[in-house]
Amino acid sequence: MLERHLSRIRRIALSHAQGCTRRELLVRTGLGAAALSRLARGGAPASSRPATAPPHTLTEITGSPRERGRMYGRRFRDEIHAFLEREIWKAYAPPPAEREPLLRYAGSCWKEVQKYSQEVADELEGVAEATGLRIEEQVLITLHEELYHRGELPKIEHCTVAGFGPPESLDGATYLGQNWDWMPSVFGHSELVAWRRQAGPDLLGYAYPGLWAGAGMNSAGVALCWTSARDVSIPGPAVGIPSYLLIARLLYQPTLDAAIAEGRRA
């Protein structure tokens, strides 16, 4: 199933006329099995977003967990550095003196990641080695969602997820879809990543720099779309598994039941 969609995506990437949009992520599922259909452009208001954006490319990442991290880090090194500077430091700690508390928070979360999944920890260390960033900086990128919800939400739309299935679907299938509403500054920066794992299902991820699994599906047919909202009873981000690393871990699972169990374990 995954190979069929990868083949289709390669054909799309080779043709501007067939380029997929960036704002829509449509995932078809059946009893927990899913197939990624298309992803769409998004984030910027119509008044400010560029008229066009480059078509998605498909980057294949292979090897052991650490080798995958290094390969990904080398391929997207400049983009990851730019994302850290623009979407983390500029957005949440403009004066350099304010960065240390965020790095301490990331360091605490890193300890939890190491206890939670050695595979994900090795991947993240590989990315950090290739980009030359501190591991705390690399973790901080994956904590973007936690930082994003630490206070009042910015005056932009956030993602929406919708789904339906039998008996509403005429063909008896189950459908799950997501639009990716995010900061105008990331318009045109999303990519498709085929994450080839040596053990367990491969992953086709909708990715941003440093976030190799924003949403997607795996070769076992498990797909994930999501959105989030801030719990106002929580004073600030809690120490734990960063959202984007949890998404990756859930999409590494061979069954829907396993993904649910993994989410509860986190």
PDB file of C-alpha atoms in Angstrom:
ATOM      1  CA  MET A   1       0.000   0.000   0.000  1.00  0.00           C
ATOM      2  CA  LEU A   2       2.705   2.489   0.992  1.00  0.00           C
ATOM      3  CA  GLU A   3       4.785   1.681  -2.092  1.00  0.00           C
ATOM      4  CA  ARG A   4       1.818   2.437  -4.346  1.00  0.00           C
ATOM      5  CA  HIS A   5       1.401   5.870  -2.813  1.00  0.00           C
ATOM      6  CA  LEU A   6       5.150   6.565  -2.864  1.00  0.00           C
ATOM      7  CA  SER A   7       5.139   5.809  -6.595  1.00  0.00           C
ATOM      8  CA  ARG A   8       2.288   8.227  -7.104  1.00  0.00           C
ATOM      9  CA  ILE A   9       4.027  10.926  -5.066  1.00  0.00           C
ATOM     10  CA  ARG A  10       7.219  10.551  -7.123  1.00  0.00           C
ATOM     11  CA  ARG A  11       5.211  11.176 -10.289  1.00  0.00           C
ATOM     12  CA  ILE A  12       3.616  14.225  -8.701  1.00  0.00           C
ATOM     13  CA  ALA A  13       6.977  15.649  -7.610  1.00  0.00           C
ATOM     14  CA  LEU A  14       8.309  15.394 -11.171  1.00  0.00           C
ATOM     15  CA  SER A  15       5.530  17.498 -12.630  1.00  0.00           C
ATOM     16  CA  HIS A  16       4.578  21.035 -11.635  1.00  0.00           C
ATOM     17  CA  ALA A  17       1.270  20.524 -13.349  1.00  0.00           C
ATOM     18  CA  GLN A  18       0.524  17.591 -11.066  1.00  0.00           C
ATOM     19  CA  GLY A  19       2.070  19.095  -7.900  1.00  0.00           C
ATOM     20  CA  CYS A  20       0.089  18.352  -4.762  1.00  0.00           C
ATOM     21  CA  THR A  21      -1.145  21.234  -2.644  1.00  0.00           C
ATOM     22  CA  ARG A  22       0.294  21.941   0.817  1.00  0.00           C
ATOM     23  CA  ARG A  23      -2.755  22.761   2.894  1.00  0.00           C
ATOM     24  CA  GLU A  24      -4.739  19.560   2.782  1.00  0.00           C
ATOM     25  CA  LEU A  25      -3.764  16.207   4.266  1.00  0.00           C
ATOM     26  CA  LEU A  26      -6.270  13.538   3.276  1.00  0.00           C
ATOM     27  CA  VAL A  27      -5.881  10.113   4.764  1.00  0.00           C
ATOM     28  CA  ARG A  28      -8.126   7.195   3.935  1.00  0.00           C
ATOM     29  CA  THR A  29      -8.488   4.551   6.608  1.00  0.00           C
ATOM     30  CA  GLY A  30     -10.397   1.299   6.993  1.00  0.00           C
ATOM     31  CA  LEU A  31     -10.760  -0.174  10.501  1.00  0.00           C
ATOM     32  CA  GLY A  32      -7.560   1.542  11.487  1.00  0.00           C
ATOM     33  CA  ALA A  33      -5.828   0.918   8.140  1.00  0.00           C
ATOM     34  CA  ALA A  34      -5.160   4.002   6.070  1.00  0.00           C
ATOM     35  CA  ALA A  35      -3.715   5.292   2.861  1.00  0.00           C
ATOM     36  CA  LEU A  36      -2.306   8.781   2.380  1.00  0.00           C
ATOM     37  CA  SER A  37      -3.916  10.544  -0.552  1.00  0.00           C
ATOM     38  CA  ARG A  38      -2.774  14.147  -0.781  1.00  0.00           C
ATOM     39  CA  LEU A  39      -1.329  16.977   1.259  1.00  0.00           C
ATOM     40  CA  ALA A  40      -2.112  20.608   0.843  1.00  0.00           C
ATOM     41  CA  ARG A  41      -0.480  23.999   1.121  1.00  0.00           C
ATOM     42  CA  GLY A  42      -1.442  26.170   4.002  1.00  0.00           C
ATOM     43  CA  GLY A  43      -0.715  28.545   6.805  1.00  0.00           C
ATOM     44  CA  ALA A  44      -0.635  31.997   5.268  1.00  0.00           C
ATOM     45  CA  PRO A  45      -3.656  34.274   4.810  1.00  0.00           C
ATOM     46  CA  ALA A  46      -4.659  34.839   1.195  1.00  0.00           C
ATOM     47  CA  SER A  47      -3.550  38.463   1.433  1.00  0.00           C
ATOM     48  CA  SER A  48       0.062  37.642   2.359  1.00  0.00           C
ATOM     49  CA  ARG A  49       0.929  34.159   1.129  1.00  0.00           C
ATOM     50  CA  PRO A  50       2.963  33.703  -2.046  1.00  0.00           C
ATOM     51  CA  ALA A  51       0.963  32.961  -5.159  1.00  0.00           C
ATOM     52  CA  THR A  52       2.830  29.708  -5.689  1.00  0.00           C
ATOM     53  CA  ALA A  53       5.104  27.374  -3.778  1.00  0.00           C
ATOM     54  CA  PRO A  54       7.437  24.671  -5.026  1.00  0.00           C
ATOM     55  CA  PRO A  55       5.899  21.204  -5.414  1.00  0.00           C
ATOM     56  CA  HIS A  56       6.626  18.698  -2.692  1.00  0.00           C
ATOM     57  CA  THR A  57       9.710  16.553  -3.004  1.00  0.00           C
ATOM     58  CA  LEU A  58      10.062  13.057  -1.594  1.00  0.00           C
ATOM     59  CA  THR A  59      13.200  12.364   0.455  1.00  0.00           C
ATOM     60  CA  GLU A  60      13.984   8.736   1.322  1.00  0.00           C
ATOM     61  CA  ILE A  61      15.823   8.143   4.597  1.00  0.00           C
ATOM     62  CA  THR A  62      17.380   4.746   5.331  1.00  0.00           C
ATOM     63  CA  GLY A  63      19.690   2.913   7.737  1.00  0.00           C
ATOM     64  CA  SER A  64      19.834   2.323  11.475  1.00  0.00           C
ATOM     65  CA  PRO A  65      18.072   4.841  13.743  1.00  0.00           C
ATOM     66  CA  ARG A  66      21.218   6.939  14.200  1.00  0.00           C
ATOM     67  CA  GLU A  67      22.061   6.665  10.492  1.00  0.00           C
ATOM     68  CA  ARG A  68      18.546   7.815   9.612  1.00  0.00           C
ATOM     69  CA  GLY A  69      18.959  10.813  11.898  1.00  0.00           C
ATOM     70  CA  ARG A  70      22.300  11.711  10.350  1.00  0.00           C
ATOM     71  CA  MET A  71      20.986  11.351   6.803  1.00  0.00           C
ATOM     72  CA  TYR A  72      17.968  13.509   7.581  1.00  0.00           C
ATOM     73  CA  GLY A  73      20.107  16.093   9.395  1.00  0.00           C
ATOM     74  CA  ARG A  74      22.559  16.360   6.488  1.00  0.00           C
ATOM     75  CA  ARG A  75      19.766  16.705   3.934  1.00  0.00           C
ATOM     76  CA  PHE A  76      17.879  19.427   5.827  1.00  0.00           C
ATOM     77  CA  ARG A  77      20.706  21.029   7.836  1.00  0.00           C
ATOM     78  CA  ASP A  78      20.169  24.598   6.625  1.00  0.00           C
ATOM     79  CA  GLU A  79      16.385  24.363   6.880  1.00  0.00           C
ATOM     80  CA  ILE A  80      16.598  23.002  10.438  1.00  0.00           C
ATOM     81  CA  HIS A  81      18.909  25.820  11.529  1.00  0.00           C
ATOM     82  CA  ALA A  82      16.546  28.361   9.961  1.00  0.00           C
ATOM     83  CA  PHE A  83      13.508  26.812  11.656  1.00  0.00           C
ATOM     84  CA  LEU A  84      15.233  26.935  15.057  1.00  0.00           C
ATOM     85  CA  GLU A  85      16.210  30.575  14.603  1.00  0.00           C
ATOM     86  CA  ARG A  86      12.904  31.792  13.168  1.00  0.00           C
ATOM     87  CA  GLU A  87      10.240  29.631  14.828  1.00  0.00           C
ATOM     88  CA  ILE A  88      11.866  29.031  18.231  1.00  0.00           C
ATOM     89  CA  TRP A  89      14.384  31.723  19.164  1.00  0.00           C
ATOM     90  CA  LYS A  90      12.760  34.670  17.397  1.00  0.00           C
ATOM     91  CA  ALA A  91       9.249  33.617  18.431  1.00  0.00           C
ATOM     92  CA  TYR A  92       9.840  32.596  22.053  1.00  0.00           C
ATOM     93  CA  ALA A  93      13.203  33.971  23.216  1.00  0.00           C
ATOM     94  CA  PRO A  94      14.285  37.006  21.158  1.00  0.00           C
ATOM     95  CA  PRO A  95      16.957  38.130  23.694  1.00  0.00           C
ATOM     96  CA  PRO A  96      19.670  35.429  23.854  1.00  0.00           C
ATOM     97  CA  ALA A  97      19.610  35.723  27.646  1.00  0.00           C
ATOM     98  CA  GLU A  98      16.116  34.193  27.666  1.00  0.00           C
ATOM     99  CA  ARG A  99      17.200  31.028  25.840  1.00  0.00           C
ATOM    100  CA  GLU A 100      18.684  29.146  28.770  1.00  0.00           C
ATOM    101  CA  PRO A 101      15.348  28.385  30.506  1.00  0.00           C
ATOM    102  CA  LEU A 102      14.032  26.904  27.252  1.00  0.00           C
ATOM    103  CA  LEU A 103      17.166  24.796  26.857  1.00  0.00           C
ATOM    104  CA  ARG A 104      16.807  23.524  30.430  1.00  0.00           C
ATOM    105  CA  TYR A 105      13.201  22.580  29.669  1.00  0.00           C
ATOM    106  CA  ALA A 106      14.312  20.754  26.524  1.00  0.00           C
ATOM    107  CA  GLY A 107      17.031  18.978  28.499  1.00  0.00           C
ATOM    108  CA  SER A 108      14.466  17.701  30.990  1.00  0.00           C
ATOM    109  CA  CYS A 109      12.277  16.431  28.152  1.00  0.00           C
ATOM    110  CA  TRP A 110      15.312  14.796  26.535  1.00  0.00           C
ATOM    111  CA  LYS A 111      15.790  12.647  29.648  1.00  0.00           C
ATOM    112  CA  GLU A 112      12.187  11.469  29.270  1.00  0.00           C
ATOM    113  CA  VAL A 113      12.698  10.678  25.575  1.00  0.00           C
ATOM    114  CA  GLN A 114      15.735   8.536  26.400  1.00  0.00           C
ATOM    115  CA  LYS A 115      13.666   6.524  28.869  1.00  0.00           C
ATOM    116  CA  TYR A 116      10.687   6.277  26.507  1.00  0.00           C
ATOM    117  CA  SER A 117      12.248   5.149  23.208  1.00  0.00           C
ATOM    118  CA  GLN A 118      15.875   4.362  22.448  1.00  0.00           C
ATOM    119  CA  GLU A 119      15.069   4.309  18.737  1.00  0.00           C
ATOM    120  CA  VAL A 120      13.714   7.855  18.732  1.00  0.00           C
ATOM    121  CA  ALA A 121      16.570   9.005  20.983  1.00  0.00           C
ATOM    122  CA  ASP A 122      19.134   7.570  18.556  1.00  0.00           C
ATOM    123  CA  GLU A 123      17.394   9.231  15.609  1.00  0.00           C
ATOM    124  CA  LEU A 124      17.384  12.588  17.366  1.00  0.00           C
ATOM    125  CA  GLU A 125      21.047  12.294  18.348  1.00  0.00           C
ATOM    126  CA  GLY A 126      21.867  11.499  14.729  1.00  0.00           C
ATOM    127  CA  VAL A 127      20.065  14.633  13.558  1.00  0.00           C
ATOM    128  CA  ALA A 128      21.930  16.733  16.124  1.00  0.00           C
ATOM    129  CA  GLU A 129      25.274  15.280  15.050  1.00  0.00           C
ATOM    130  CA  ALA A 130      24.595  16.123  11.407  1.00  0.00           C
ATOM    131  CA  THR A 131      23.271  19.630  12.033  1.00  0.00           C
ATOM    132  CA  GLY A 132      25.859  20.563  14.646  1.00  0.00           C
ATOM    133  CA  LEU A 133      23.140  21.657  17.068  1.00  0.00           C
ATOM    134  CA  ARG A 134      23.107  20.840  20.754  1.00  0.00           C
ATOM    135  CA  ILE A 135      20.771  17.955  21.553  1.00  0.00           C
ATOM    136  CA  GLU A 136      18.711  20.387  23.653  1.00  0.00           C
ATOM    137  CA  GLU A 137      18.256  22.626  20.610  1.00  0.00           C
ATOM    138  CA  GLN A 138      17.196  19.684  18.485  1.00  0.00           C
ATOM    139  CA  VAL A 139      14.693  18.604  21.141  1.00  0.00           C
ATOM    140  CA  LEU A 140      13.437  22.183  21.433  1.00  0.00           C
ATOM    141  CA  ILE A 141      12.401  22.129  17.777  1.00  0.00           C
ATOM    142  CA  THR A 142      10.259  19.050  18.458  1.00  0.00           C
ATOM    143  CA  LEU A 143       8.682  20.934  21.385  1.00  0.00           C
ATOM    144  CA  HIS A 144       7.249  23.595  19.089  1.00  0.00           C
ATOM    145  CA  GLU A 145       3.659  22.541  19.796  1.00  0.00           C
ATOM    146  CA  GLU A 146       4.221  22.735  23.551  1.00  0.00           C
ATOM    147  CA  LEU A 147       5.725  26.220  23.251  1.00  0.00           C
ATOM    148  CA  TYR A 148       2.973  27.265  20.843  1.00  0.00           C
ATOM    149  CA  HIS A 149       0.295  26.566  23.460  1.00  0.00           C
ATOM    150  CA  ARG A 150       2.072  28.015  26.470  1.00  0.00           C
ATOM    151  CA  GLY A 151       0.005  31.201  26.351  1.00  0.00           C
ATOM    152  CA  GLU A 152      -2.656  32.892  24.245  1.00  0.00           C
ATOM    153  CA  LEU A 153      -2.937  31.324  20.821  1.00  0.00           C
ATOM    154  CA  PRO A 154      -1.720  33.553  17.980  1.00  0.00           C
ATOM    155  CA  LYS A 155      -4.399  35.181  15.845  1.00  0.00           C
ATOM    156  CA  ILE A 156      -4.205  32.564  13.112  1.00  0.00           C
ATOM    157  CA  GLU A 157      -6.287  29.513  12.438  1.00  0.00           C
ATOM    158  CA  HIS A 158      -5.127  26.185  13.804  1.00  0.00           C
ATOM    159  CA  CYS A 159      -5.427  22.749  12.254  1.00  0.00           C
ATOM    160  CA  THR A 160      -8.758  20.984  11.799  1.00  0.00           C
ATOM    161  CA  VAL A 161      -9.348  17.229  11.573  1.00  0.00           C
ATOM    162  CA  ALA A 162     -12.497  15.558  10.265  1.00  0.00           C
ATOM    163  CA  GLY A 163     -13.468  11.971   9.646  1.00  0.00           C
ATOM    164  CA  PHE A 164     -16.393   9.780   8.709  1.00  0.00           C
ATOM    165  CA  GLY A 165     -17.106   6.159   7.923  1.00  0.00           C
ATOM    166  CA  PRO A 166     -19.861   3.585   7.591  1.00  0.00           C
ATOM    167  CA  PRO A 167     -22.803   3.984   7.338  1.00  0.00           C
ATOM    168  CA  GLU A 168     -22.251   7.576   6.169  1.00  0.00           C
ATOM    169  CA  SER A 169     -19.651   6.676   3.520  1.00  0.00           C
ATOM    170  CA  LEU A 170     -21.225   5.349   0.336  1.00  0.00           C
ATOM    171  CA  ASP A 171     -18.335   2.993  -0.403  1.00  0.00           C
ATOM    172  CA  GLY A 172     -18.169   1.614   3.133  1.00  0.00           C
ATOM    173  CA  ALA A 173     -14.681   3.017   3.726  1.00  0.00           C
ATOM    174  CA  THR A 174     -13.493   5.239   6.555  1.00  0.00           C
ATOM    175  CA  TYR A 175     -11.967   8.625   5.743  1.00  0.00           C
ATOM    176  CA  LEU A 176      -9.784  10.865   7.881  1.00  0.00           C
ATOM    177  CA  GLY A 177      -8.512  14.271   6.768  1.00  0.00           C
ATOM    178  CA  GLN A 178      -6.605  17.246   8.117  1.00  0.00           C
ATOM    179  CA  ASN A 179      -5.795  20.754   6.983  1.00  0.00           C
ATOM    180  CA  TRP A 180      -2.461  22.129   8.229  1.00  0.00           C
ATOM    181  CA  ASP A 181      -3.052  25.730   9.341  1.00  0.00           C
ATOM    182  CA  TRP A 182       0.177  27.103  10.712  1.00  0.00           C
ATOM    183  CA  MET A 183       2.406  30.183  10.731  1.00  0.00           C
ATOM    184  CA  PRO A 184       2.673  32.102   7.430  1.00  0.00           C
ATOM    185  CA  SER A 185       6.462  31.950   7.878  1.00  0.00           C
ATOM    186  CA  VAL A 186       6.523  28.189   7.173  1.00  0.00           C
ATOM    187  CA  PHE A 187       4.582  28.421   3.912  1.00  0.00           C
ATOM    188  CA  GLY A 188       6.400  26.376   1.286  1.00  0.00           C
ATOM    189  CA  HIS A 189       8.648  24.565   3.757  1.00  0.00           C
ATOM    190  CA  SER A 190       6.754  21.274   4.132  1.00  0.00           C
ATOM    191  CA  GLU A 191       8.165  18.107   2.594  1.00  0.00           C
ATOM    192  CA  LEU A 192       7.373  14.417   2.235  1.00  0.00           C
ATOM    193  CA  VAL A 193       9.781  12.008   3.922  1.00  0.00           C
ATOM    194  CA  ALA A 194       9.895   8.236   3.386  1.00  0.00           C
ATOM    195  CA  TRP A 195      11.425   6.913   6.616  1.00  0.00           C
ATOM    196  CA  ARG A 196      12.773   3.415   5.852  1.00  0.00           C
ATOM    197  CA  ARG A 197      13.183   1.480   9.076  1.00  0.00           C
ATOM    198  CA  GLN A 198      15.194  -1.725   9.456  1.00  0.00           C
ATOM    199  CA  ALA A 199      12.712  -3.122  11.985  1.00  0.00           C
ATOM    200  CA  GLY A 200       9.012  -2.335  11.925  1.00  0.00           C
ATOM    201  CA  PRO A 201       6.823  -0.473   9.434  1.00  0.00           C
ATOM    202  CA  ASP A 202       8.228   2.196   7.131  1.00  0.00           C
ATOM    203  CA  LEU A 203       6.787   5.684   7.470  1.00  0.00           C
ATOM    204  CA  LEU A 204       5.587   8.248   4.939  1.00  0.00           C
ATOM    205  CA  GLY A 205       5.622  11.533   6.842  1.00  0.00           C
ATOM    206  CA  TYR A 206       4.358  15.033   6.189  1.00  0.00           C
ATOM    207  CA  ALA A 207       7.353  16.919   7.518  1.00  0.00           C
ATOM    208  CA  TYR A 208       8.769  20.316   8.416  1.00  0.00           C
ATOM    209  CA  PRO A 209      12.450  21.013   9.180  1.00  0.00           C
ATOM    210  CA  GLY A 210      13.431  19.023  12.260  1.00  0.00           C
ATOM    211  CA  LEU A 211       9.959  17.448  12.457  1.00  0.00           C
ATOM    212  CA  TRP A 212      10.120  14.353  10.263  1.00  0.00           C
ATOM    213  CA  ALA A 213       6.682  13.089  11.287  1.00  0.00           C
ATOM    214  CA  GLY A 214       4.114  15.856  11.494  1.00  0.00           C
ATOM    215  CA  ALA A 215       1.400  13.488  10.260  1.00  0.00           C
ATOM    216  CA  GLY A 216       1.294  10.559   7.861  1.00  0.00           C
ATOM    217  CA  MET A 217       0.899   6.836   7.460  1.00  0.00           C
ATOM    218  CA  ASN A 218       3.000   3.717   7.680  1.00  0.00           C
ATOM    219  CA  SER A 219       3.412   0.592   5.562  1.00  0.00           C
ATOM    220  CA  ALA A 220       1.205  -1.381   7.974  1.00  0.00           C
ATOM    221  CA  GLY A 221      -1.701   0.913   7.113  1.00  0.00           C
ATOM    222  CA  VAL A 222      -1.764   2.948  10.339  1.00  0.00           C
ATOM    223  CA  ALA A 223      -2.330   6.659   9.712  1.00  0.00           C
ATOM    224  CA  LEU A 224      -2.384   9.656  12.007  1.00  0.00           C
ATOM    225  CA  CYS A 225      -3.909  13.123  11.730  1.00  0.00           C
ATOM    226  CA  TRP A 226      -4.243  15.381  14.751  1.00  0.00           C
ATOM    227  CA  THR A 227      -4.916  18.774  16.246  1.00  0.00           C
ATOM    228  CA  SER A 228      -4.473  20.203  19.735  1.00  0.00           C
ATOM    229  CA  ALA A 229      -5.773  22.808  22.152  1.00  0.00           C
ATOM    230  CA  ARG A 230      -4.365  24.339  25.290  1.00  0.00           C
ATOM    231  CA  ASP A 231      -5.732  23.264  28.679  1.00  0.00           C
ATOM    232  CA  VAL A 232      -6.017  26.582  30.526  1.00  0.00           C
ATOM    233  CA  SER A 233      -5.770  24.752  33.862  1.00  0.00           C
ATOM    234  CA  ILE A 234      -2.145  23.875  33.060  1.00  0.00           C
ATOM    235  CA  PRO A 235       0.140  26.871  33.807  1.00  0.00           C
ATOM    236  CA  GLY A 236       2.777  26.010  31.215  1.00  0.00           C
ATOM    237  CA  PRO A 237       4.399  23.248  29.179  1.00  0.00           C
ATOM    238  CA  ALA A 238       4.950  20.058  31.161  1.00  0.00           C
ATOM    239  CA  VAL A 239       8.071  17.912  31.040  1.00  0.00           C
ATOM    240  CA  GLY A 240       7.435  14.825  28.942  1.00  0.00           C
ATOM    241  CA  ILE A 241       7.577  13.434  25.410  1.00  0.00           C
ATOM    242  CA  PRO A 242       7.484  16.206  22.765  1.00  0.00           C
ATOM    243  CA  SER A 243       4.391  16.018  20.546  1.00  0.00           C
ATOM    244  CA  TYR A 244       6.309  15.499  17.302  1.00  0.00           C
ATOM    245  CA  LEU A 245       8.422  12.685  18.733  1.00  0.00           C
ATOM    246  CA  LEU A 246       5.300  11.012  20.086  1.00  0.00           C
ATOM    247  CA  ILE A 247       3.725  11.218  16.614  1.00  0.00           C
ATOM    248  CA  ALA A 248       6.768   9.507  15.121  1.00  0.00           C
ATOM    249  CA  ARG A 249       6.644   6.774  17.739  1.00  0.00           C
ATOM    250  CA  LEU A 250       2.919   6.161  17.186  1.00  0.00           C
ATOM    251  CA  LEU A 251       3.472   5.863  13.445  1.00  0.00           C
ATOM    252  CA  TYR A 252       6.201   3.272  14.023  1.00  0.00           C
ATOM    253  CA  GLN A 253       3.591   0.849  15.386  1.00  0.00           C
ATOM    254  CA  PRO A 254       2.301  -2.151  13.366  1.00  0.00           C
ATOM    255  CA  THR A 255      -1.329  -1.917  14.468  1.00  0.00           C
ATOM    256  CA  LEU A 256      -3.829   0.647  15.686  1.00  0.00           C
ATOM    257  CA  ASP A 257      -4.046  -1.132  19.053  1.00  0.00           C
ATOM    258  CA  ALA A 258      -0.271  -0.942  19.416  1.00  0.00           C
ATOM    259  CA  ALA A 259      -0.322   2.790  18.607  1.00  0.00           C
ATOM    260  CA  ILE A 260      -3.001   3.401  21.241  1.00  0.00           C
ATOM    261  CA  ALA A 261      -1.021   1.431  23.809  1.00  0.00           C
ATOM    262  CA  GLU A 262       2.124   3.389  22.939  1.00  0.00           C
ATOM    263  CA  GLY A 263       0.308   6.678  23.386  1.00  0.00           C
ATOM    264  CA  ARG A 264      -0.890   5.619  26.814  1.00  0.00           C
ATOM    265  CA  ARG A 265       2.640   4.541  27.761  1.00  0.00           C
ATOM    266  CA  ALA A 266       3.935   8.038  27.032  1.00  0.00           C
TER     267      ALA A 266
END
